[in-house]
XYZ file of C-alpha atoms in Angstrom:
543
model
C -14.117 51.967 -17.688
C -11.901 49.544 -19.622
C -12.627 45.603 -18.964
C -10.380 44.340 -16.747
C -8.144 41.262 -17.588
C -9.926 37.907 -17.019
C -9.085 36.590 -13.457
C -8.033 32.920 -12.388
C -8.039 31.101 -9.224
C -5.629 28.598 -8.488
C -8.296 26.605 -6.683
C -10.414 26.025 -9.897
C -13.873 27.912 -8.206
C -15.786 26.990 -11.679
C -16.396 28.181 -15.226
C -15.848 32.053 -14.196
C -11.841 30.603 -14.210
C -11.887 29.589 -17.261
C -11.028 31.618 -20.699
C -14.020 31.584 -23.414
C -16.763 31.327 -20.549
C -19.924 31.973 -23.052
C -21.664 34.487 -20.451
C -20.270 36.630 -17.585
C -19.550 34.639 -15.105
C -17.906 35.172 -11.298
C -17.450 32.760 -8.177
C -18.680 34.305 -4.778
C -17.717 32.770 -1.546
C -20.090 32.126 1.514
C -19.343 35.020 3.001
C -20.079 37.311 0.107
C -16.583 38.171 -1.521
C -16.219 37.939 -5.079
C -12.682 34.859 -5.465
C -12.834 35.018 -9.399
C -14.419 36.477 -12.358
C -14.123 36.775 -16.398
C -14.253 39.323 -18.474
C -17.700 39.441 -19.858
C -18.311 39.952 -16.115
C -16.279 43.088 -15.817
C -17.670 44.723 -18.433
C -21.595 43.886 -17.023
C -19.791 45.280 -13.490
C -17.537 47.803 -14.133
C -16.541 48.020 -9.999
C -16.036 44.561 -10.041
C -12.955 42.765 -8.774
C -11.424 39.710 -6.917
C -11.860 40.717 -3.381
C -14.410 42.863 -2.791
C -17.817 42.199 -1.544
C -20.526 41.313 -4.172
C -22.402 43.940 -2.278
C -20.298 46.673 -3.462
C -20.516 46.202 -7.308
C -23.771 44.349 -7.445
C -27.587 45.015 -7.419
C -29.731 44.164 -4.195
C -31.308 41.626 -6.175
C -27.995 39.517 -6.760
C -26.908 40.191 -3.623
C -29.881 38.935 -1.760
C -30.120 35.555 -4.143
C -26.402 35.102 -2.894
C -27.223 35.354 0.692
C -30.137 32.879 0.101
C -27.870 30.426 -1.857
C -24.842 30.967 1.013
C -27.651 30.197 3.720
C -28.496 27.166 5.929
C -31.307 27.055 3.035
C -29.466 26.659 0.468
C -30.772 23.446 -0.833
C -34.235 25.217 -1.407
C -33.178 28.247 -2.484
C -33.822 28.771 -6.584
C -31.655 28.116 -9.141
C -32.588 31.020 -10.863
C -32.615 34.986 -10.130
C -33.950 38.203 -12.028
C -33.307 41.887 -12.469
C -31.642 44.787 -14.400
C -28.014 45.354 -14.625
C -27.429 48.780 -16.398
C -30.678 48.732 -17.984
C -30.221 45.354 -19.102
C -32.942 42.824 -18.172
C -30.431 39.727 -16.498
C -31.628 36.428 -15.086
C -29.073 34.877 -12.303
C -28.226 31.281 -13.052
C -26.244 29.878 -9.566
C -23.851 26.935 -10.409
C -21.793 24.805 -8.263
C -18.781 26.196 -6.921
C -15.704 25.054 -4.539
C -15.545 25.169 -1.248
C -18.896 25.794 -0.699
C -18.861 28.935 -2.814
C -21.427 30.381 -5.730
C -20.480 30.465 -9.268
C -23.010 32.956 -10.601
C -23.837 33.002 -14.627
C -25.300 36.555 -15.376
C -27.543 35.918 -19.170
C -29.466 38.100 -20.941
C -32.670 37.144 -21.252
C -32.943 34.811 -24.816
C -29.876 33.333 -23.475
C -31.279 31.342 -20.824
C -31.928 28.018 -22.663
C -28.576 28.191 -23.432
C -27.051 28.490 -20.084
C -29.000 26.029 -19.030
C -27.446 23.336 -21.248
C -24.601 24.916 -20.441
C -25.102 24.278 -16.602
C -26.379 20.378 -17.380
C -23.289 20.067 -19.241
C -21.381 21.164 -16.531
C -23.021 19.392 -13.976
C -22.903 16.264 -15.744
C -18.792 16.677 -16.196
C -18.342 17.490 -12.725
C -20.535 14.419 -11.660
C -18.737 12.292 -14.099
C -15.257 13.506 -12.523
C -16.580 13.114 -8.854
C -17.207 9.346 -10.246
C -13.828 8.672 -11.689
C -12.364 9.666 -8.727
C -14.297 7.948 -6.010
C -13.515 4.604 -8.476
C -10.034 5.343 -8.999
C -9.397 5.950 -5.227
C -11.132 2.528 -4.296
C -7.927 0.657 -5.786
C -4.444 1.243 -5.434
C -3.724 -1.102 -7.999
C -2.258 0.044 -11.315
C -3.744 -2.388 -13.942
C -7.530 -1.716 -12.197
C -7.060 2.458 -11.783
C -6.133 1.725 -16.100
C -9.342 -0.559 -16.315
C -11.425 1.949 -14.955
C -10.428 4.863 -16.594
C -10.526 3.806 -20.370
C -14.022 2.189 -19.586
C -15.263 5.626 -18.136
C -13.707 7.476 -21.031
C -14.507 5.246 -23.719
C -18.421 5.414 -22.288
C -18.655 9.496 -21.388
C -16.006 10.958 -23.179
C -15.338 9.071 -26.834
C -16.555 6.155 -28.564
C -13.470 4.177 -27.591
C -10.583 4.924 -25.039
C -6.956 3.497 -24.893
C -4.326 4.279 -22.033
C -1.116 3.655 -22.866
C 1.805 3.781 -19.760
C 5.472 4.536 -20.084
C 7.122 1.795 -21.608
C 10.733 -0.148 -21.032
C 12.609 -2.000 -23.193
C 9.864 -4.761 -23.219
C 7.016 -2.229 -24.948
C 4.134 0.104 -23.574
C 1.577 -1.416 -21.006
C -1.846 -0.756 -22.980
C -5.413 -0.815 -21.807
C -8.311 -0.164 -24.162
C -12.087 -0.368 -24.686
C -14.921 0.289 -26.718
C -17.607 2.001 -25.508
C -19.846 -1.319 -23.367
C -16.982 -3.557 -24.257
C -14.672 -5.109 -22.426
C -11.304 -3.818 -21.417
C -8.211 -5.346 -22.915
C -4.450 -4.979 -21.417
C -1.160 -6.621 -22.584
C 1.818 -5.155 -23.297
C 2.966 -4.281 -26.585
C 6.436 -2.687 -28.314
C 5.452 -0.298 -30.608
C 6.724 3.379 -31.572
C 5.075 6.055 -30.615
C 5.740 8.137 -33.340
C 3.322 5.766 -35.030
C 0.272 7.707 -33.990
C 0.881 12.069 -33.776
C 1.390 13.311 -30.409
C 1.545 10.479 -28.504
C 5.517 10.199 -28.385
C 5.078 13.995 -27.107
C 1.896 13.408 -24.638
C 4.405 10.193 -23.171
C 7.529 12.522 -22.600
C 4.561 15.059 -20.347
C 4.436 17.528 -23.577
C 1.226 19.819 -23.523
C -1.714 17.761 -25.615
C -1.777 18.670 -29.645
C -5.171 19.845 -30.631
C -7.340 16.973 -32.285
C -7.296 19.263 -35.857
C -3.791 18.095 -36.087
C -4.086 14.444 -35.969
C -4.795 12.690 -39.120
C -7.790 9.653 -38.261
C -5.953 7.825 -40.813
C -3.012 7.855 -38.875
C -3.965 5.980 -36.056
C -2.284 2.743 -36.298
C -4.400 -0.824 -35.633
C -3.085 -1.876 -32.127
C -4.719 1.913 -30.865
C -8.219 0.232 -32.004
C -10.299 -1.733 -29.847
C -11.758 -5.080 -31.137
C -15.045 -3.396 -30.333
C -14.725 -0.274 -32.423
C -17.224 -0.507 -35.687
C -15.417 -0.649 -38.923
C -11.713 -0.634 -37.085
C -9.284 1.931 -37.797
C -10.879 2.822 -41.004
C -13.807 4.499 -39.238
C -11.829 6.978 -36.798
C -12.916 9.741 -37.639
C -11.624 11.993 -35.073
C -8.765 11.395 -32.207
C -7.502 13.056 -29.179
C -4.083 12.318 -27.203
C -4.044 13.617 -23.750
C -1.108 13.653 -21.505
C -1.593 11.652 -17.751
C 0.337 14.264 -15.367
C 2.176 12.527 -12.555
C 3.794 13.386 -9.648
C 7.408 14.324 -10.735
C 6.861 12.259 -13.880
C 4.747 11.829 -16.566
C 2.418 8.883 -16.099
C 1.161 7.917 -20.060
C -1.372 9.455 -21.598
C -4.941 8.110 -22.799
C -6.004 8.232 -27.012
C -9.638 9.166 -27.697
C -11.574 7.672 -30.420
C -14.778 8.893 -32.231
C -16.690 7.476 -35.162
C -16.173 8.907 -38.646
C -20.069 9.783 -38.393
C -19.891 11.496 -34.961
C -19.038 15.134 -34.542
C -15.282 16.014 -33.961
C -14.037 16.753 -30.487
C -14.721 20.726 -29.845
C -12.014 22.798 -28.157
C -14.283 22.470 -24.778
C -14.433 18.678 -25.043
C -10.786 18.590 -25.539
C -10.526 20.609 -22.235
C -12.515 18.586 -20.414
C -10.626 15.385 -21.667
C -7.318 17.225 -20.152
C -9.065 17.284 -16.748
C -10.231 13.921 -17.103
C -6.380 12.793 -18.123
C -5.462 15.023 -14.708
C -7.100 12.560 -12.718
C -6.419 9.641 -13.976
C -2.233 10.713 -13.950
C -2.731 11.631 -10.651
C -4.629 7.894 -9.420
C -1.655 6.320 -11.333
C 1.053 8.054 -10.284
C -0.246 6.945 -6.464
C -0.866 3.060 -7.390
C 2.348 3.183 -9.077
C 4.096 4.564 -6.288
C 2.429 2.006 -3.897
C 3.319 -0.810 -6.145
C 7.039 0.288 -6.173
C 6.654 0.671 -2.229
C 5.020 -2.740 -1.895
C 7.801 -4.096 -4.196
C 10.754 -2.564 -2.008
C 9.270 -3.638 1.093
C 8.896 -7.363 0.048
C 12.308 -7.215 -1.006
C 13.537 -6.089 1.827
C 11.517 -8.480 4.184
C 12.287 -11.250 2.490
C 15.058 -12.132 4.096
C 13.852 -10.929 7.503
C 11.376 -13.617 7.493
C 11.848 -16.919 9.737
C 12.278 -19.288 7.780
C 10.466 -22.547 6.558
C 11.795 -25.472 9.454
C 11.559 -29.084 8.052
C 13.751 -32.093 8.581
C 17.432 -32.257 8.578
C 19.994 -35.414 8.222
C 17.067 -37.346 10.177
C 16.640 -34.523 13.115
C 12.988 -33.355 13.122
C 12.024 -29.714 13.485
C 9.082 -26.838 13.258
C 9.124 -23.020 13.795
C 6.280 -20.924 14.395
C 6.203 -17.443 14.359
C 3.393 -14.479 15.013
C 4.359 -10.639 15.211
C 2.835 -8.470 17.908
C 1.554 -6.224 15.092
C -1.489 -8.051 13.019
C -0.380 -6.618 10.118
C 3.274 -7.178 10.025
C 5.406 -10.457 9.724
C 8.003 -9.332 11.314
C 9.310 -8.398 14.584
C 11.954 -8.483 17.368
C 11.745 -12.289 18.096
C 13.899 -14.846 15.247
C 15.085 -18.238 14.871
C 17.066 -19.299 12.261
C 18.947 -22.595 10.918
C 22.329 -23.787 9.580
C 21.966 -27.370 8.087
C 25.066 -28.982 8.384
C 26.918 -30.628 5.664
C 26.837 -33.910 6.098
C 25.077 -36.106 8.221
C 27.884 -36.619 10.584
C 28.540 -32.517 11.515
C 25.818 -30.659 14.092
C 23.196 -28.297 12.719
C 22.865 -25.120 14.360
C 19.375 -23.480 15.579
C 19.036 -20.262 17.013
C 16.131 -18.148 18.570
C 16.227 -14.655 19.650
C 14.564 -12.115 21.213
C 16.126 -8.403 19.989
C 15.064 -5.368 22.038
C 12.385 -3.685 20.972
C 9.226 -4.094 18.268
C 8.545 -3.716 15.026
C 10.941 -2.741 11.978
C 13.236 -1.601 14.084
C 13.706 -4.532 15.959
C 13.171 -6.978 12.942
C 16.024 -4.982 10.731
C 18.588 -5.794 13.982
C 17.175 -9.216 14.263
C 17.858 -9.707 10.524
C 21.907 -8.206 11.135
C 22.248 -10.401 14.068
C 21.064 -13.703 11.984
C 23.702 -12.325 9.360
C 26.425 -12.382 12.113
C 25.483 -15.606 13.178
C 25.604 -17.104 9.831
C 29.446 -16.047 9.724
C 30.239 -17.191 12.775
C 28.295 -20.968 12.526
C 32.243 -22.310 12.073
C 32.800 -21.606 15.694
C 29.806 -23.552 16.456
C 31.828 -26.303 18.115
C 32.586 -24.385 21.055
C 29.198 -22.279 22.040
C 31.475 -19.696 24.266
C 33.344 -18.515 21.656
C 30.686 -18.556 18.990
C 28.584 -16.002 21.441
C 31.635 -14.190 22.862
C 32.205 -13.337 18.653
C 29.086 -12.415 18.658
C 28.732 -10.475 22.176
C 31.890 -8.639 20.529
C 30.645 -7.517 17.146
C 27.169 -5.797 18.767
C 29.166 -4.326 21.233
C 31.006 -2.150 18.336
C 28.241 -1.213 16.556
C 27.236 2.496 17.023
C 23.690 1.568 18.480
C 24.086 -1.499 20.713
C 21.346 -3.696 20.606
C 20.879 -6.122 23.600
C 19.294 -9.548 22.652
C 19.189 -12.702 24.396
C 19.036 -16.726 21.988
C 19.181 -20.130 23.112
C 22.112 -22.019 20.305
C 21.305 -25.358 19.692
C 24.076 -27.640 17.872
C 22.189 -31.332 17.011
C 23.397 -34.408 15.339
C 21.398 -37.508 14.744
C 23.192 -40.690 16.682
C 21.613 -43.240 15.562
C 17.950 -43.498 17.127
C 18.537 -40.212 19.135
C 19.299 -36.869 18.345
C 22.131 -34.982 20.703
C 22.103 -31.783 21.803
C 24.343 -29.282 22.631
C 22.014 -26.486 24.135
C 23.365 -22.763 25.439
C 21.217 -20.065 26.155
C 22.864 -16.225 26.918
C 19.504 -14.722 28.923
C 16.987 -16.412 27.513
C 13.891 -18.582 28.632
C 15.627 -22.017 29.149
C 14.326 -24.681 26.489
C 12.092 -27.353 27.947
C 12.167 -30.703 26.677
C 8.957 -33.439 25.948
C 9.893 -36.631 27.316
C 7.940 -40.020 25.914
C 6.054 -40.327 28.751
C 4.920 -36.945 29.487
C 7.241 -35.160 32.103
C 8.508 -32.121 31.084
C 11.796 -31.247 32.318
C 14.017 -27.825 32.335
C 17.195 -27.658 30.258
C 19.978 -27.084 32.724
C 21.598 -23.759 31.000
C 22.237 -20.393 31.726
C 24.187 -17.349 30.653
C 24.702 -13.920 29.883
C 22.497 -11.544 27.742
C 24.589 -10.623 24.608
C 25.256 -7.086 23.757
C 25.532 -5.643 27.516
C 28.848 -6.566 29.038
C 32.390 -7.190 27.310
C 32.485 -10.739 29.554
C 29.941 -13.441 29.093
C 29.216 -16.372 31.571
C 27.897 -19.117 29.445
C 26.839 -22.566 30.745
C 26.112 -25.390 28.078
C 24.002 -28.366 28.871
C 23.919 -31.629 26.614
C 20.967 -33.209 26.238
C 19.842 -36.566 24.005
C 16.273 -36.938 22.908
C 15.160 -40.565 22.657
C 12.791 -41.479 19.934
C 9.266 -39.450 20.218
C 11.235 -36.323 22.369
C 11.232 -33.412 21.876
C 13.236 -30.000 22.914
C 10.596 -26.696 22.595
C 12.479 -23.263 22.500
C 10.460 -20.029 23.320
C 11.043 -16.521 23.513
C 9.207 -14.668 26.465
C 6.408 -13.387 23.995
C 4.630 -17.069 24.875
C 4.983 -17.063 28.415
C 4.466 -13.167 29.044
C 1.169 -13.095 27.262
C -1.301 -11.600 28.713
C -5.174 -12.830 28.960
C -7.896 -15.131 31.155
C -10.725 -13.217 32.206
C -9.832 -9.723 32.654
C -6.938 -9.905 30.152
C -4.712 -9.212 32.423
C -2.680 -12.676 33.988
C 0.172 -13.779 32.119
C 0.507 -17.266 30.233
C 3.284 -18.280 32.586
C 6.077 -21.408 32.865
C 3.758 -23.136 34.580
C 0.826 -23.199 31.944
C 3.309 -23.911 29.031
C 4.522 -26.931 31.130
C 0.957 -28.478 31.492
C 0.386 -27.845 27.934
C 3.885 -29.549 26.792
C 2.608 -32.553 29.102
C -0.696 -33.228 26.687
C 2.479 -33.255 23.795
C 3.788 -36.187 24.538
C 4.609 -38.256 21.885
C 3.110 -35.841 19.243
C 5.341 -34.845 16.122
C 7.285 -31.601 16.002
C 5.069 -29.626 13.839
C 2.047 -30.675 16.156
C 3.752 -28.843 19.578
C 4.518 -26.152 17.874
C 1.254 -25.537 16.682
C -0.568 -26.328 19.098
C 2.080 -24.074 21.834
C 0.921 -21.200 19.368
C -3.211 -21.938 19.117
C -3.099 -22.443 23.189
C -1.785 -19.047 24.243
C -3.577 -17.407 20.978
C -6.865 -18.152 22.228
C -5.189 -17.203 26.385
C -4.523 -13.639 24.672
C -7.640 -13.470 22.205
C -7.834 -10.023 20.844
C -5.448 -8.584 23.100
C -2.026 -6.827 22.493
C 1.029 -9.230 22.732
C 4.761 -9.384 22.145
C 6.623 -11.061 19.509
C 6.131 -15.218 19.790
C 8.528 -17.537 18.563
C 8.437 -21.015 18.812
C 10.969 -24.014 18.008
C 10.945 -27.486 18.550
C 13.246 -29.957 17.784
C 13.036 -33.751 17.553
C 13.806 -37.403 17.433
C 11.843 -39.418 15.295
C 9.802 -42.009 16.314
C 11.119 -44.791 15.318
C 12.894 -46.393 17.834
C 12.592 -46.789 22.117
C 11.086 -44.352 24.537
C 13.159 -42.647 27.454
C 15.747 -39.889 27.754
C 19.245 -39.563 29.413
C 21.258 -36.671 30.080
């Protein structure tokens, strides 16, 4: 019968998928059927083919190693198994396979020394590929996944090992190493058609066999500091393209001394799996970087910002997501400085529907709509009617309730103009410790075309101060059991212990208080403002 054409597997089951195996070769799964064989193997077993069971094409002797090898004694079953094929005397070398399948190596008897270099050799590879990829996993950062795969090249595969990325209009990222040295990176604008192949390996063209690349060639910036004898003493090179996911991620330069053998075609091969892993790691850390880029981008501006003082008024945010991991959230506050000393700043906190993204994306529109609308800040009603108006017409209505706060410094004190549209009424600090409501009420905005707005003025003597809260600090839940809320009440006998402190002190210490009442509990958005007088002048407050 006429050998059959050598079969592949597109899950890679071992060396029987590979052209030029040395020795028939074939992959056998657990449950005895044969996934992939060469063509040294067909002729040895004319039946055989990718499908049937080994025990149809095979002697009892192969077949009953397999069965001990595919066993729940597999780890002491023997490498090694004996018998005639044909009249031939074969021994049975069992390699590692995918998936928990056998890759079977069929030699004639003064072959066996051979195949078992062979078998070392491919054990060490597939160890050394197991490595790079449990080190190249551990990071997600670019510049380490290059780091690590130079130094494992330059120490398993080559004498030295250089990665080079793609490159913009500011030159190629490069790593490099010599074998035990250390690993260089900068960035460096050079031209690829410097060194042959590399311009092609860059662009994802298929690698150009080492016989083609002059050592001469290779120009000095490709040569580690470490390499004996520099660029002189290359004496043989390989370029191997980095595959990426949808495009190509660099490709890593070989090195070998002029005294060293050349790469063979089978080292070559193996460098183009080793390249397939590496394009792979990078092509996920680069992706993450560009994510992790994107995302701080597009939080930036979400974030609550940094509260110091303005035209002599004194004032601190804090801020904690319900997610541990985020920074952002439903809750917001926001400022508008005013121009001059003699105009009113605007504050604003909010508390958006929902959690997370979501919430923080419609926060972030809503502090964008507020910005526009700070020159109607004079009369509160109309600034939130504006506003009550422009989230009614957009296509998902969000409902959100904020306390607005206009302040000017008069002299000593600091005025306030205070209106909140459904939210927790602002409480304010007095000098000597009583803590008294803001008298203010209105209308969520976002739910009903007419608001009802009431707008309380308050003026903060020297040492006062006016705390606003969304529900996230009240409504948190802990004591004991976890399960009793912070409550009006609480926050009001913690304000009175504030007395007198600075701005940045009741905030923080509004925050630490009903941290520790929640501990490791879940929570709502908290956001926390206060705003101040100095102290620098008399105590006591008038309305």
């Amino acid at each position: 019968m006429a050998s059959l054409p050598e079969q592949t597997s597109s899950c890679g089951a071992g060396p029987a998928a590979r052209p030029g195996a040395p020795y028939p070769a074939l992959t056998v799964d657990a449950a005895g059927i044969i996934l992939v064989h060469n063509k040294q193997a067909a002729v040895l077993l004319s039946r055989i083919a990718v499908g049937v069971p080994l025990s149809d094409v095979a002697p009892a002797w192969l077949v009953e190693a397999h069965v001990r090898h595919a066993g729940d004694t597999a780890e002491q079953a023997p490498a090694w198994a004996g018998g005639r094929i044909g009249g031939r005397r074969v021994t049975a070398l069992a390699g590692p396979g995918a998936g928990g399948a056998t890759t079977w190596w069929l030699i004639a008897g003064s072959a066996r020394a051979g195949a078992a270099k062979e078998l070392a050799r491919e054990r060490s590879r597939a160890g050394l590929l197991q490595e790079l990829s449990s080190e190249l996993l551990a990071s997600l950062d670019v510049g380490r996944c290059a780091e690590t795969a130079v130094r494992q090249a330059a120490r398993h595969l080559a004498d030295a090992a250089v990665l080079v990325g793609p490159g913009d209009r500011s030159g190629h990222p490069v790593a490099r190493c010599a074998a035990d040295g250390p690993v260089v990176r900068e960035r460096i604008a050079m031209d690829p058609e410097q060194l042959p192949g590399l311009a092609e390996a860059l662009t994802g063209l298929p690698a150009v066999s080492s016989r083609w690349i002059d050592p001469h060639d290779v120009p000095a910036w490709a040569v580690p500091e470490g390499f004996p004898g520099g660029a002189a003493d290359v004496g043989s090179v390989v370029v191997a393209p980095l595959p990426g996911h949808g495009a190509p991620a660099g490709c890593i330069v070989l090195l070998r001394h002029r005294g060293e053998a050349p790469f063979t075609p089978a080292e070559e091969s193996f460098a183009q799996l080793f390249a397939a892993r590496v394009g792979a790691a990078l092509s996920v850390a680069r992706s993450h970087a560009r994510q992790a880029y994107c995302t701080d981008v597009l939080t930036r501006d979400l974030l609550p910002p940094a509260l110091g003082p303005v035209h002599g008024i004194c004032l601190s945010g804090r801020y904690r997501a319900s997610a541990p991991d985020e920074h952002i959230g439903g809750d917001f506050y926001d400022l508008f400085p005013a121009g001059t000393p003699d105009a009113e700043t605007v504050a604003v906190l909010g508390d958006v529907c929902g959690k997370g993204l979501e919430a923080a994306v419609t926060a972030g529109r809503i502090r964008s709509a507020l910005q526009a609308l700070v020159p109607f800040a004079d009369d509160h009603t109309r600034l939130l009617a504006l506003l009550n108006r422009a989230l009614l017409s957009w296509e998902r209505t969000p409902f959100v309730t904020l306390v607005l706060v206009s302040a000017v410094r008069e002299g000593a004190r600091v005025r306030l103009r205070v209106s909140s549209a459904g939210h927790p009424v602002p409480f304010v600090v007095c000098s000597d410790g009583r803590v008294e409501e803001v008298r203010t009420r209105g209308t969520l905005i976002g739910a009903i075309a007419d608001l009802e707005l009431r707008t309380a003025e308050v003026r903060l003597e020297p040492g006062e101060t006016c705390l606003l809260y969304s529900d996230g600090i009240t409504e948190a839940r802990g004591g004991p059991l976890g399960d009793v809320m912070f409550g009006e009440d609480r926050l009001r006998s913690e304000l009175t212990r504030c007395a007198g402190m600075p701005v940045e002190a009741v905030t923080e210490r509004v925050q630490m208080v009903v941290a520790q009442w929640v501990g490791q509990g879940p929570h709502d958005d908290m956001a926390v403002v206060a705003i101040g007088a100095p102290r620098d002048g008399r105590a006591g407050r008038s309305d």
